[in-house]
Short mmCIF file of C-alpha atoms and ligand atoms in Angstrom, two decimals:
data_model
loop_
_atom_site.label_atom_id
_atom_site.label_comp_id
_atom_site.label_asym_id
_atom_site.label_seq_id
_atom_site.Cartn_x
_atom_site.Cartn_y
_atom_site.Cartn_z
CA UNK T 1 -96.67 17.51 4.84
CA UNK T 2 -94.43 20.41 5.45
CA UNK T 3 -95.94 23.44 4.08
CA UNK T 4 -93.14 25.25 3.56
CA UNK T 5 -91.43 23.08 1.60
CA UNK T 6 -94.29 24.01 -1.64
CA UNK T 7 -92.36 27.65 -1.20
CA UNK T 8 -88.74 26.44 -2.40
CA UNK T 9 -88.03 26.78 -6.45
CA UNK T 10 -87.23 23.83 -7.41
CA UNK T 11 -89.74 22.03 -5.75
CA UNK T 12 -92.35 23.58 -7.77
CA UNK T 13 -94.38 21.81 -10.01
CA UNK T 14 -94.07 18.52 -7.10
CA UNK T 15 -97.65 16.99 -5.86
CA UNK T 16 -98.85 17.14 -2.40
CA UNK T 17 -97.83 13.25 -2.12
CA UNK T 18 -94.28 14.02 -3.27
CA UNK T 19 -93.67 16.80 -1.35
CA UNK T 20 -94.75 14.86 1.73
CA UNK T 21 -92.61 12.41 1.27
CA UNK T 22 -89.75 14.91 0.74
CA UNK T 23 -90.66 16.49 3.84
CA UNK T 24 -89.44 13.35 6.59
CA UNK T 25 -85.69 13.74 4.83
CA UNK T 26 -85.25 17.36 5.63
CA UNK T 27 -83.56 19.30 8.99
CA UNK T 28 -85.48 22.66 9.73
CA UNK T 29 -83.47 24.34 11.69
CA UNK T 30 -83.39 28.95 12.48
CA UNK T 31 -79.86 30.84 12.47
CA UNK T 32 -78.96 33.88 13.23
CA UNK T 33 -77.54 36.44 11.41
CA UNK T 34 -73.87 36.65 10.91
CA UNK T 35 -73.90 32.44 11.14
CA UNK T 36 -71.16 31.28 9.00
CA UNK T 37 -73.34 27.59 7.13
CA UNK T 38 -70.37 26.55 5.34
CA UNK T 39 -66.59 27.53 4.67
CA UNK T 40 -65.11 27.86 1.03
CA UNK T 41 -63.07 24.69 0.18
CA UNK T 42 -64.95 22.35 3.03
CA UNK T 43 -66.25 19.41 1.62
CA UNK T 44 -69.81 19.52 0.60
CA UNK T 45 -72.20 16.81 2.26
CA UNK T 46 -74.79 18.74 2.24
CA UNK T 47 -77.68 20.94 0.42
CA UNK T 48 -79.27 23.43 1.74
CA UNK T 49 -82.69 26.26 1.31
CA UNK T 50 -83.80 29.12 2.86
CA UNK T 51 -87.04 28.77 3.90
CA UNK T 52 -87.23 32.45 5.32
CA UNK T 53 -84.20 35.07 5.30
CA UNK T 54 -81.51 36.56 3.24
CA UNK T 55 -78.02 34.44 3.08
CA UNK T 56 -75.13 35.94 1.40
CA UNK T 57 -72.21 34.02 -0.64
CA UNK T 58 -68.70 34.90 -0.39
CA UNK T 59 -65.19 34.28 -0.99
CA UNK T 60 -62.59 35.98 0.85
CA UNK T 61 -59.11 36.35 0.04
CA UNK T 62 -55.89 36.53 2.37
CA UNK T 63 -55.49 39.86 2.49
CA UNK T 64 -58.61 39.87 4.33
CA UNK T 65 -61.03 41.27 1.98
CA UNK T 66 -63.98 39.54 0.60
CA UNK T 67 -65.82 39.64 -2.41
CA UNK T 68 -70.15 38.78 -2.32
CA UNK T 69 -70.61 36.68 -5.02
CA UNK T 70 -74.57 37.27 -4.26
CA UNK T 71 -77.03 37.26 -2.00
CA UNK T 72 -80.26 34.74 -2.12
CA UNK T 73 -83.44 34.92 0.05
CA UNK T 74 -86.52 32.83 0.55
CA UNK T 75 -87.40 29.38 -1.58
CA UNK T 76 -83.42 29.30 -2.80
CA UNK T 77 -81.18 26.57 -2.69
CA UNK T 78 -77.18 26.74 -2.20
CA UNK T 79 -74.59 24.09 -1.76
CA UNK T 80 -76.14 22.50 -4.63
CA UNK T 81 -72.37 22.98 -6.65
CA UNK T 82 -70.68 20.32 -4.40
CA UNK T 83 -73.33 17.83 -5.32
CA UNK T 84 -73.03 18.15 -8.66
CA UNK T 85 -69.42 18.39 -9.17
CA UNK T 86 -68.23 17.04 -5.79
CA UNK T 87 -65.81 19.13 -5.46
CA UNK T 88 -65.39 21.33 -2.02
CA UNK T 89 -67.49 24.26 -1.48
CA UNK T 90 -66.82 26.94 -3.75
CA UNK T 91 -67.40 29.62 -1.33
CA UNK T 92 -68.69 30.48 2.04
CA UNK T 93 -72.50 30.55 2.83
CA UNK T 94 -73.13 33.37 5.85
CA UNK T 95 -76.46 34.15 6.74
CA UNK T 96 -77.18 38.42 6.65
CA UNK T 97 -80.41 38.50 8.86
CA UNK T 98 -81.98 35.65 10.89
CA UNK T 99 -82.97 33.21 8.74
CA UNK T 100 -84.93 29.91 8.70
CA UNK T 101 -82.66 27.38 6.66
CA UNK T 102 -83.66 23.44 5.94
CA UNK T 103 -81.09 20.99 4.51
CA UNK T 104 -80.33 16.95 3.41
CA UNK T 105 -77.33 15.55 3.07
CA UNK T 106 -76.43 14.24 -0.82
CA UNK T 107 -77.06 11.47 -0.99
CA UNK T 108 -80.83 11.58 -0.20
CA UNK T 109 -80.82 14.70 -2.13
CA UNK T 110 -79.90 12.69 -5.62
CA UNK T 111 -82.27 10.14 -4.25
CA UNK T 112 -84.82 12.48 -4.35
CA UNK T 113 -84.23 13.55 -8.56
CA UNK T 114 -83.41 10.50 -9.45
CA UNK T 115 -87.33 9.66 -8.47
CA UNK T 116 -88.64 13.22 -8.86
CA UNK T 117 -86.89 14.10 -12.18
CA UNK T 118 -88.57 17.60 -12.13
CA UNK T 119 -86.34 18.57 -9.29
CA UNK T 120 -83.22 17.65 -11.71
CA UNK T 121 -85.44 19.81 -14.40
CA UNK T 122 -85.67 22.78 -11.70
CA UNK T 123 -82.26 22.58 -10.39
CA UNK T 124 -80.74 23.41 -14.13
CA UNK T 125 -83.27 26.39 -14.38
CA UNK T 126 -81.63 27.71 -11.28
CA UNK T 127 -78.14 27.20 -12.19
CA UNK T 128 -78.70 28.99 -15.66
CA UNK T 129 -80.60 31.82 -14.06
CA UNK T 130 -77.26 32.35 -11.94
CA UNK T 131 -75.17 31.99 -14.93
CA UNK T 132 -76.92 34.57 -17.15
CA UNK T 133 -77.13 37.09 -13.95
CA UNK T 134 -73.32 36.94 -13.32
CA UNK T 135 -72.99 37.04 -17.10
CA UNK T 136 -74.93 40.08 -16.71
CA UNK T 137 -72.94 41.95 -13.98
CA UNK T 138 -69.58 41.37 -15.64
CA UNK T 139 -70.75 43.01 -18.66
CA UNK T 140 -72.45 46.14 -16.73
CA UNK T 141 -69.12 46.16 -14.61
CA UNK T 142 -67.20 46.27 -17.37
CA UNK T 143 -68.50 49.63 -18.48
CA UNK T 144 -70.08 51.19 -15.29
CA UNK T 145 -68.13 53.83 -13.11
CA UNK T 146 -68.28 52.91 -9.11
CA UNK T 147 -72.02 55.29 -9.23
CA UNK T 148 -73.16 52.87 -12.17
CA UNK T 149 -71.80 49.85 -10.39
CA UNK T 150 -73.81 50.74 -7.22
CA UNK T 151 -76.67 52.05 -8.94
CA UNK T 152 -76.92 48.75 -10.96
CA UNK T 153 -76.50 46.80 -7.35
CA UNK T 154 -79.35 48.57 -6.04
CA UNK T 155 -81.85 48.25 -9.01
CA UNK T 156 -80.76 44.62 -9.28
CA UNK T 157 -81.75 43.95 -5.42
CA UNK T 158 -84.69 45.94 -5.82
CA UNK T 159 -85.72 43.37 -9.42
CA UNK T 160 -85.35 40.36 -7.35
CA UNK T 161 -86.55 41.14 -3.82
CA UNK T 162 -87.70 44.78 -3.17
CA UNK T 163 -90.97 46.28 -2.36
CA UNK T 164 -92.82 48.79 -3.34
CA UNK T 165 -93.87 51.18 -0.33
CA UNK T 166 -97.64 53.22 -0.53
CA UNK T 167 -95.29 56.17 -0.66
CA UNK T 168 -93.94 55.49 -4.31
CA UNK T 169 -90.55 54.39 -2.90
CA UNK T 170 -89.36 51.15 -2.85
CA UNK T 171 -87.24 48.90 -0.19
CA UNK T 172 -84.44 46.65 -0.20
CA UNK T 173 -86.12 44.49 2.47
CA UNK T 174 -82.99 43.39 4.34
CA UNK T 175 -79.80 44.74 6.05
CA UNK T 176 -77.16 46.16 3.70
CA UNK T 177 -74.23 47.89 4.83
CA UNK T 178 -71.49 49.97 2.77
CA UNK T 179 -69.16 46.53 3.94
CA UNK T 180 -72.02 44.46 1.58
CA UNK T 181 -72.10 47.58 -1.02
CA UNK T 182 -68.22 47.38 -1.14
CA UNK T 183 -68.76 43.28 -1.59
CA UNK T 184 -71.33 43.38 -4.20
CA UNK T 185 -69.46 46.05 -6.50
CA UNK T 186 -65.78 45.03 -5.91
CA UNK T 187 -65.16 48.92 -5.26
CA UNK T 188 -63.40 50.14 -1.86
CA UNK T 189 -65.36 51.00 1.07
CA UNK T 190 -63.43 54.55 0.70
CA UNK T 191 -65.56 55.09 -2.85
CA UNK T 192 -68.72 53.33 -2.22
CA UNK T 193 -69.09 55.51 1.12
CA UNK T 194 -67.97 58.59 -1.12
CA UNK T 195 -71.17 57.39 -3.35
CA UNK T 196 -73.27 56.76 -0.61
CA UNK T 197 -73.07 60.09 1.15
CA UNK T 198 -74.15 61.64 -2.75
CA UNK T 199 -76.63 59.78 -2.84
CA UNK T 200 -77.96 60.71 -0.01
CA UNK T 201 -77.59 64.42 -0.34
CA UNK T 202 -78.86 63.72 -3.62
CA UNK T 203 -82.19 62.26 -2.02
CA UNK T 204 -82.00 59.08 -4.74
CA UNK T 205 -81.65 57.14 -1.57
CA UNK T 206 -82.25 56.89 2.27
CA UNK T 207 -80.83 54.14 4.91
CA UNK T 208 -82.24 53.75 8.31
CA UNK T 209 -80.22 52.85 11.59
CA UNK T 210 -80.90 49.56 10.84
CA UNK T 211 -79.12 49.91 6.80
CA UNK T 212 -82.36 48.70 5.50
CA UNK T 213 -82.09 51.09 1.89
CA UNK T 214 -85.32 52.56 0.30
CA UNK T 215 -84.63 53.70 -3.35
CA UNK T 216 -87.00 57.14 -3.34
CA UNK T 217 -85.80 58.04 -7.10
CA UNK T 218 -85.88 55.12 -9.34
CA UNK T 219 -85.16 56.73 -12.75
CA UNK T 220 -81.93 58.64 -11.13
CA UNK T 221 -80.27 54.83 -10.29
CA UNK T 222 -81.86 54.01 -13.79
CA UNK T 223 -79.91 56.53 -15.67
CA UNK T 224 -76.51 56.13 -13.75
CA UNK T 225 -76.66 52.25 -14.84
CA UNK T 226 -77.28 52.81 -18.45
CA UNK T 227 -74.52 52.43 -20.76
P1 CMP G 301 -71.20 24.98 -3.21
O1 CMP G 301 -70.02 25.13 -4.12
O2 CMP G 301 -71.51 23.64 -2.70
O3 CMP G 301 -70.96 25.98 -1.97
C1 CMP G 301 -70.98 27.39 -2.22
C2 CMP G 301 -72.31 27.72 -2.82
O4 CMP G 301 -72.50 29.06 -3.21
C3 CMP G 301 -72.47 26.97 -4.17
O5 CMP G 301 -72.50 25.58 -3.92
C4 CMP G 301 -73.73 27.62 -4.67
O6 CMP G 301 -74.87 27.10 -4.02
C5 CMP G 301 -73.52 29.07 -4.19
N1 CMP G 301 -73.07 29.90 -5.32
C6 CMP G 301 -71.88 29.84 -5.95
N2 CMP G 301 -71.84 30.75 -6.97
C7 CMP G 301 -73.03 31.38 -6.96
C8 CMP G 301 -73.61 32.43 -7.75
N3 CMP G 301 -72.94 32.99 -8.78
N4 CMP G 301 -74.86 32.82 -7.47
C9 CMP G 301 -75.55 32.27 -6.44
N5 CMP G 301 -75.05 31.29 -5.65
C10 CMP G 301 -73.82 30.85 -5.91
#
């Protein structure tokens, strides 16, 4: 059995004996960061998780700027959309920080919740979760001023992946540059790096030389995304 396969969302809930015998259909496989997985509009064969690392999902448009639609870490699945709908890939799939990925190609994928319905079960959590999130962010964008909107980005990282440090701050435990900032909150790099520096002087927030961000005034951010 693969032990790392017990780690990925919607495999939870599986035995040992099914999650061995999902283990001989799956490719492990490390990239680095900055790996473009998958292009926007290629066709979709295949699904993939991240068994360790961040991966972020984009879509770019021809002027050459590109929106992050969000970024997912360890245990969660992507290129699950072309499955269901088989349709091409609705965005691209880059990875932000070296990253440990595993993947199947469809068909033994549907194979595998057609006989393991709680993976079917799983699968809708997962896809409802991301609804009601980007539900959530268009309402809270809707209101927020660029300090809200990054303030909000921040908290929201911090919610899903951040740790708390024995100092009382807490860390955004992966690489995040004003570029990913600009991404996340639709908002020019020109205003998120005017927000950034105030921040900063504002000691809410410090980034090392590697743009990892620790949040060192958690009811500051708090108050800026309230509406
Ligand atoms: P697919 O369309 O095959 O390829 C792009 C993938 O990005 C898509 O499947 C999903 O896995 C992922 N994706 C698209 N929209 C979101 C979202 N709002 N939140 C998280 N992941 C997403």
């Amino acid at each position: 059995m693969s032990p790392t396969l017990s780690d990925i969302d919607i495999f939870k809930g599986l035995n040992q004996k099914q999650l061995q015998e999902l283990s001989g259909l799956f490719y492990f496989r490390s990239f680095p960061a900055g790996k473009n997985i998958f292009m926007e509009e290629a066709p979709g064969e295949t699904v993939f998780f991240i068994i360790k690392g961040t991966v972020k999902i984009t879509k770019a448009f021809n002027d050459g700027t590109e929106i992050i639609v969000d970024i997912i870490r360890d245990g969660e699945i992507f290129g699950e959309m072309s499955l269901i709908d088989l349709v091409t890939r609705s965005a691209n799939a880059i990875t932000q920080e070296d990253s440990m990925l595993c993947w199947t190609g469809h068909n033994s994928f549907q194979n595998c919740m057609d006989k393991m319905p709680i993976i079917a079960q799983n699968l809708l959590a997962t896809l409802t979760n991301r609804l009601r999130h980007t539900n959530e962010k268009l309402s809270m964008f809707a209101k927020l001023d660029v300090n809200g909107k990054v303030a909000w980005t921040l908290l929201d990282l911090l919610e899903r992946y951040g740790k708390e440090l024995k100092t009382g701050e807490y860390l955004i435990p992966f690489r995040l540059t004003q570029g990913d900032l600009a991404g996340l909150t639709l908002a020019s790099r020109e205003r998120i790096n005017h927000t950034i520096v105030n921040f900063k002087r504002l000691n809410f927030i410090s980034i090392d030389e590697n743009y990892y961000i620790k949040v060192i005034n958690r009811e500051a951010l708090t108050s800026l995304s309230n509406i």
